[in-house]
């Protein structure tokens, strides 16, 4: 239809906002993924092996504080009876405060080699460390093994940590410790090269004399014995305040300080123990600002990723629960409808269904705008019905610019009338048909749709119940040979017809499709006919009828074959109109939520959650999946994806079985996840943006290919036409 064309073009600027949102999401995930490549001390330091050189021998025989910036490494040792307590991998919100409490109780200062990512997440702990007189050292940003990283990554790791320290405390540090390092005697060639790189950046590299090896969780007394200096020597002692359960570390530090005091040792920071100037230097204003931004960005990315994980988990559970629930309802619906008997059945009352005393006369309304490609097949299928009652067919030509009206009139078929009117839109054409219809049972059919001979009789049967105001038929895709057609075939069977079975039981039918629907005239008059307020006139009309107190049901045996779009562009235009129109109808009928009865809360709640909110989250699901494959083990992602596809395949198999379709169609389901799914959620994004921006979307006409005109002997359509229509040539 061409009516109601808006003066404003479809919005385009929001795609820029969507792209920015996608980039920010990707950036947050990448920052969080980079930052959380953080691991604790989990293995023993590498062995020095058989490597030998003058430099290595000099480091191995020297002290634990090394300056590797000059032509040859130089080192110093702590003074006699002086212990430098050092803690790696923090800060940790649980264990670092406990370590600080122990140190404060003993009046001892220590050096904390912080991981930059942890410092960004817990800036209050870094500030507490500094405020209580302790010393800070750089332990890289992500606990990267600097013996394996390229020079640019090494510099990046150290620079980011310095920025975080500047942003959280206002200072830089000249101390650094390589992750997975130990005593000077264990230094190998790769570690020496990393130490040179740090030395060139102005760092003093801290090794250790006594390693508690608390990462392997030895007994407390064992750690105390391993970290007690011998013969009055000074020593650098290594513990960890993060990376796992450090309860034994807390106890060992407490016991060690008691033991050191008894033996006349003092414990202090690394630079004081080695007689060096303070490791801290003031940071510049720019560095403080950049550090603050980095720390905030990481905390935001961590919170965003965490909340996103929960949201997506809930969305996944809801999706699977909905699938299982709707399949169960479809099973109940199928059992109920297939065991029903006529009124005079001897079975129990609940199995009885009203029947017409005599076949009622029926008016079929076909609104048509530029439907010359398929109007002949549509009209012929309506006339060649096996329905015994009187059938009137009204073709309402809505100002077509092609030969639609001429073709329909030239058929000279009995009971067919062609009504011409200026273009006013599909709702106006339907209202014209209603006004000219001679009978009280009305069927509405799109101009690209054909009926089976038994469709009319099956479709109007539920209207024998006076409480039923409308009946939804079973819409099926006729041109399904191409990939796009196959995808739509799967969607129609699983996403539309399976859902309608559930909606029938729940009393919240959202849409009687324009392709096939039967109505009681009284129901139409009670809502004022077909409204022109939305682009989804079928959804709007269905909601209005439900709100007026009429029942709307689904009849699986009333099958209509429709011509689906054959290109992505045409599919986009159709679904954009559908989705935008559905949003209009939801907003128009939002008051139903407060009304008595199940329709408003069930229907609008379902549409809001599963057809608006979850599709809006779908791009993030894809970004998260790619992110997880890129930065983590891809097997969990593949397993989750396979699980969802399997669940969809099982429900699809059952839906196809209920509809009498071949299960072989499911082979396209996995491929549907990579093009079709993305197109559908982009349609939702576009539609929501259009609605929010207040743009009046114009009617998008879909070009017809005339699929059903290719059929021979249309008047002899068999009851099960799927093999015929499935083989109709596609013109993609």
XYZ file of C-alpha atoms in Angstrom, residues 323-598:
276
model
C 10.822 -22.173 24.175
C 10.019 -25.059 26.519
C 6.832 -23.395 27.774
C 5.504 -22.621 24.308
C 6.280 -26.111 23.025
C 4.377 -27.523 25.998
C 1.419 -25.232 25.304
C 1.505 -26.167 21.628
C 1.339 -29.831 22.609
C -1.680 -29.150 24.829
C -3.318 -27.099 22.073
C -2.788 -29.839 19.508
C -4.282 -32.481 21.794
C -7.307 -30.346 22.600
C -8.106 -29.337 19.047
C -7.668 -32.826 17.616
C -9.903 -34.583 20.105
C -12.813 -32.188 19.853
C -16.155 -33.609 18.700
C -19.372 -32.021 17.389
C -22.150 -30.982 19.770
C -23.953 -34.335 19.613
C -20.812 -36.267 20.545
C -21.288 -38.794 23.339
C -17.980 -37.698 24.803
C -17.653 -35.374 27.779
C -18.841 -31.803 27.523
C -15.338 -30.377 27.524
C -14.634 -32.171 24.247
C -17.619 -30.660 22.481
C -17.343 -27.730 20.120
C -20.207 -25.691 18.566
C -20.952 -26.285 14.895
C -22.835 -24.263 12.321
C -26.393 -25.534 11.773
C -25.845 -24.715 8.096
C -22.813 -23.356 6.221
C -22.985 -19.558 6.632
C -22.416 -17.220 3.726
C -18.919 -15.740 3.674
C -17.452 -12.539 2.254
C -13.755 -12.620 1.389
C -12.023 -9.238 1.191
C -8.800 -8.906 -0.808
C -7.163 -5.462 -0.432
C -4.793 -5.003 -3.360
C -2.239 -2.405 -4.326
C -0.001 -3.211 -7.317
C -0.574 -6.949 -6.954
C -0.758 -7.828 -10.639
C 1.925 -10.499 -10.192
C -0.198 -12.645 -7.897
C -3.800 -11.432 -7.880
C -5.015 -14.029 -10.381
C -3.699 -16.944 -8.324
C -5.214 -15.450 -5.163
C -8.667 -14.964 -6.620
C -8.753 -18.346 -8.351
C -7.798 -20.131 -5.115
C -10.686 -18.409 -3.317
C -13.214 -19.352 -5.953
C -12.090 -22.980 -6.281
C -12.935 -23.716 -2.658
C -14.762 -26.840 -1.552
C -16.717 -24.833 1.025
C -20.406 -25.674 0.524
C -21.737 -22.287 1.599
C -22.046 -19.110 -0.431
C -18.726 -17.275 -0.982
C -18.440 -13.661 -2.085
C -15.000 -12.348 -3.109
C -14.391 -8.593 -3.006
C -11.159 -7.367 -4.595
C -10.608 -3.800 -3.378
C -8.129 -2.098 -5.673
C -6.487 0.658 -3.646
C -5.460 2.962 -6.488
C -3.001 0.546 -8.084
C -0.740 1.929 -10.797
C -0.501 -1.460 -12.515
C -3.085 -3.867 -13.981
C -4.281 -5.367 -10.672
C -7.936 -4.352 -11.117
C -8.027 -5.243 -14.807
C -6.639 -8.729 -14.210
C -9.070 -9.449 -11.381
C -12.032 -8.220 -13.420
C -10.982 -10.063 -16.585
C -11.195 -13.444 -14.839
C -15.002 -13.259 -14.949
C -15.249 -15.681 -12.026
C -18.587 -16.173 -10.262
C -19.065 -14.296 -7.009
C -16.074 -12.002 -7.612
C -16.506 -8.230 -7.513
C -13.797 -5.649 -8.109
C -14.101 -2.357 -6.228
C -11.847 0.542 -7.210
C -10.945 3.426 -4.898
C -8.268 6.131 -4.717
C -5.181 5.110 -2.813
C -5.833 5.372 0.903
C -3.824 2.563 2.438
C -4.599 -1.032 3.320
C -6.837 -0.245 6.340
C -8.963 2.013 4.164
C -9.239 -0.741 1.533
C -10.298 -3.237 4.180
C -12.921 -0.873 5.561
C -14.252 -0.378 2.032
C -14.514 -4.134 1.652
C -16.295 -4.465 5.004
C -18.796 -1.787 3.987
C -19.555 -3.528 0.669
C -19.588 -7.067 2.065
C -22.963 -8.781 1.942
C -22.408 -11.243 4.765
C -21.590 -11.266 8.480
C -18.675 -13.699 8.318
C -15.710 -11.879 6.813
C -12.358 -13.251 5.703
C -9.420 -10.955 4.980
C -6.735 -12.152 2.556
C -3.625 -10.460 1.212
C -3.257 -10.152 -2.547
C -0.156 -12.359 -2.588
C -1.762 -15.321 -0.820
C -3.566 -18.446 -2.018
C -5.953 -20.714 -0.105
C -6.261 -24.456 -0.178
C -9.729 -25.742 -1.166
C -10.549 -26.635 2.466
C -9.238 -23.427 4.000
C -12.410 -21.343 4.103
C -14.455 -24.080 5.764
C -11.790 -24.772 8.346
C -11.155 -21.090 9.006
C -14.728 -20.107 9.849
C -15.532 -23.222 11.907
C -14.439 -21.672 15.275
C -16.781 -18.730 14.638
C -19.674 -21.096 15.341
C -18.874 -20.296 18.959
C -20.553 -16.926 19.573
C -17.789 -15.861 21.969
C -15.165 -16.041 19.200
C -14.667 -12.757 17.375
C -11.714 -13.623 15.128
C -9.762 -16.629 13.886
C -6.119 -16.743 12.834
C -5.246 -19.169 10.074
C -2.036 -21.068 9.444
C 0.225 -18.979 7.205
C 2.874 -20.853 5.248
C 5.660 -19.719 2.939
C 5.107 -20.833 -0.630
C 8.384 -19.744 -2.257
C 10.866 -21.501 -0.031
C 13.485 -22.849 -2.416
C 16.069 -20.104 -1.856
C 17.949 -19.676 1.401
C 15.963 -16.573 2.359
C 12.725 -18.405 1.645
C 13.837 -21.383 3.723
C 14.723 -19.139 6.645
C 11.295 -17.531 6.507
C 9.647 -20.945 6.241
C 11.343 -21.963 9.497
C 10.363 -18.669 11.116
C 6.715 -18.956 10.064
C 6.368 -22.487 11.399
C 8.353 -22.039 14.636
C 8.111 -18.341 15.382
C 4.576 -17.611 14.204
C 2.359 -20.667 14.056
C 3.841 -22.442 17.088
C 3.426 -19.251 19.102
C -0.182 -18.810 17.990
C -1.074 -22.181 19.459
C 0.250 -20.963 22.813
C -1.454 -17.571 22.488
C -4.741 -19.348 21.812
C -4.514 -21.189 25.139
C -3.294 -18.112 27.034
C -6.038 -15.897 25.663
C -3.611 -13.273 24.386
C -3.437 -13.572 20.606
C -1.340 -10.658 19.399
C -1.982 -10.842 15.654
C -4.437 -12.354 13.240
C -2.219 -12.103 10.153
C -3.340 -10.078 7.189
C -2.642 -13.072 4.978
C -5.479 -15.107 6.505
C -8.000 -14.144 9.142
C -11.730 -14.613 9.693
C -13.854 -12.104 11.607
C -17.365 -11.737 12.860
C -18.845 -8.495 11.547
C -20.173 -7.705 15.006
C -16.641 -7.918 16.424
C -15.336 -5.561 13.740
C -18.124 -3.069 14.350
C -17.516 -3.193 18.118
C -14.015 -1.762 17.586
C -14.925 0.672 14.806
C -13.520 -1.343 11.930
C -9.892 -1.389 10.849
C -7.954 1.530 12.290
C -5.629 3.741 10.256
C -3.515 4.576 13.316
C -0.698 2.070 12.767
C 1.236 0.338 10.010
C 0.420 -3.051 11.546
C -3.309 -2.859 11.045
C -3.705 -6.607 11.639
C -2.012 -6.423 15.058
C -3.888 -3.251 15.982
C -7.203 -4.830 14.990
C -6.484 -8.060 16.872
C -5.580 -6.213 20.051
C -8.704 -4.072 19.818
C -10.929 -7.138 19.394
C -9.291 -8.862 22.371
C -9.750 -5.756 24.517
C -13.412 -5.640 23.491
C -13.920 -9.003 25.171
C -13.959 -11.298 22.160
C -11.990 -14.526 21.986
C -9.389 -14.804 19.238
C -8.342 -18.353 18.367
C -5.998 -20.225 16.054
C -7.076 -22.796 13.485
C -4.178 -24.932 12.313
C -6.107 -26.619 9.469
C -6.872 -23.325 7.714
C -3.754 -23.024 5.618
C -2.827 -20.082 3.424
C 0.246 -19.967 1.227
C 1.889 -16.580 0.976
C 4.700 -15.209 -1.139
C 7.586 -14.173 1.083
C 10.230 -11.577 0.129
C 13.019 -13.034 -1.980
C 15.833 -10.582 -1.206
C 17.320 -9.162 1.958
C 16.285 -5.650 0.918
C 12.671 -6.671 0.402
C 12.685 -8.655 3.634
C 14.071 -5.642 5.500
C 11.322 -3.378 4.144
C 8.589 -5.815 5.127
C 9.868 -6.542 8.636
C 10.680 -2.899 9.316
C 7.036 -2.042 8.660
C 5.809 -4.987 10.713
C 8.008 -4.190 13.694
C 7.361 -0.459 13.657
C 3.638 -1.053 13.309
C 3.689 -3.526 16.186
C 5.383 -0.919 18.387
C 2.673 1.558 17.400
C -0.032 -0.948 18.300
C 1.606 -1.769 21.627
C 1.762 1.899 22.542
C -1.794 2.494 21.395
C -3.121 -0.382 23.524
C -0.821 0.135 26.518
C -3.893 0.775 28.672
C -4.768 -2.914 28.392
C -2.152 -3.634 31.048
C -4.431 -2.083 33.668
C -7.591 -3.755 32.438
C -9.127 -6.922 33.801
C -8.443 -10.103 31.898
C -5.255 -11.788 30.764
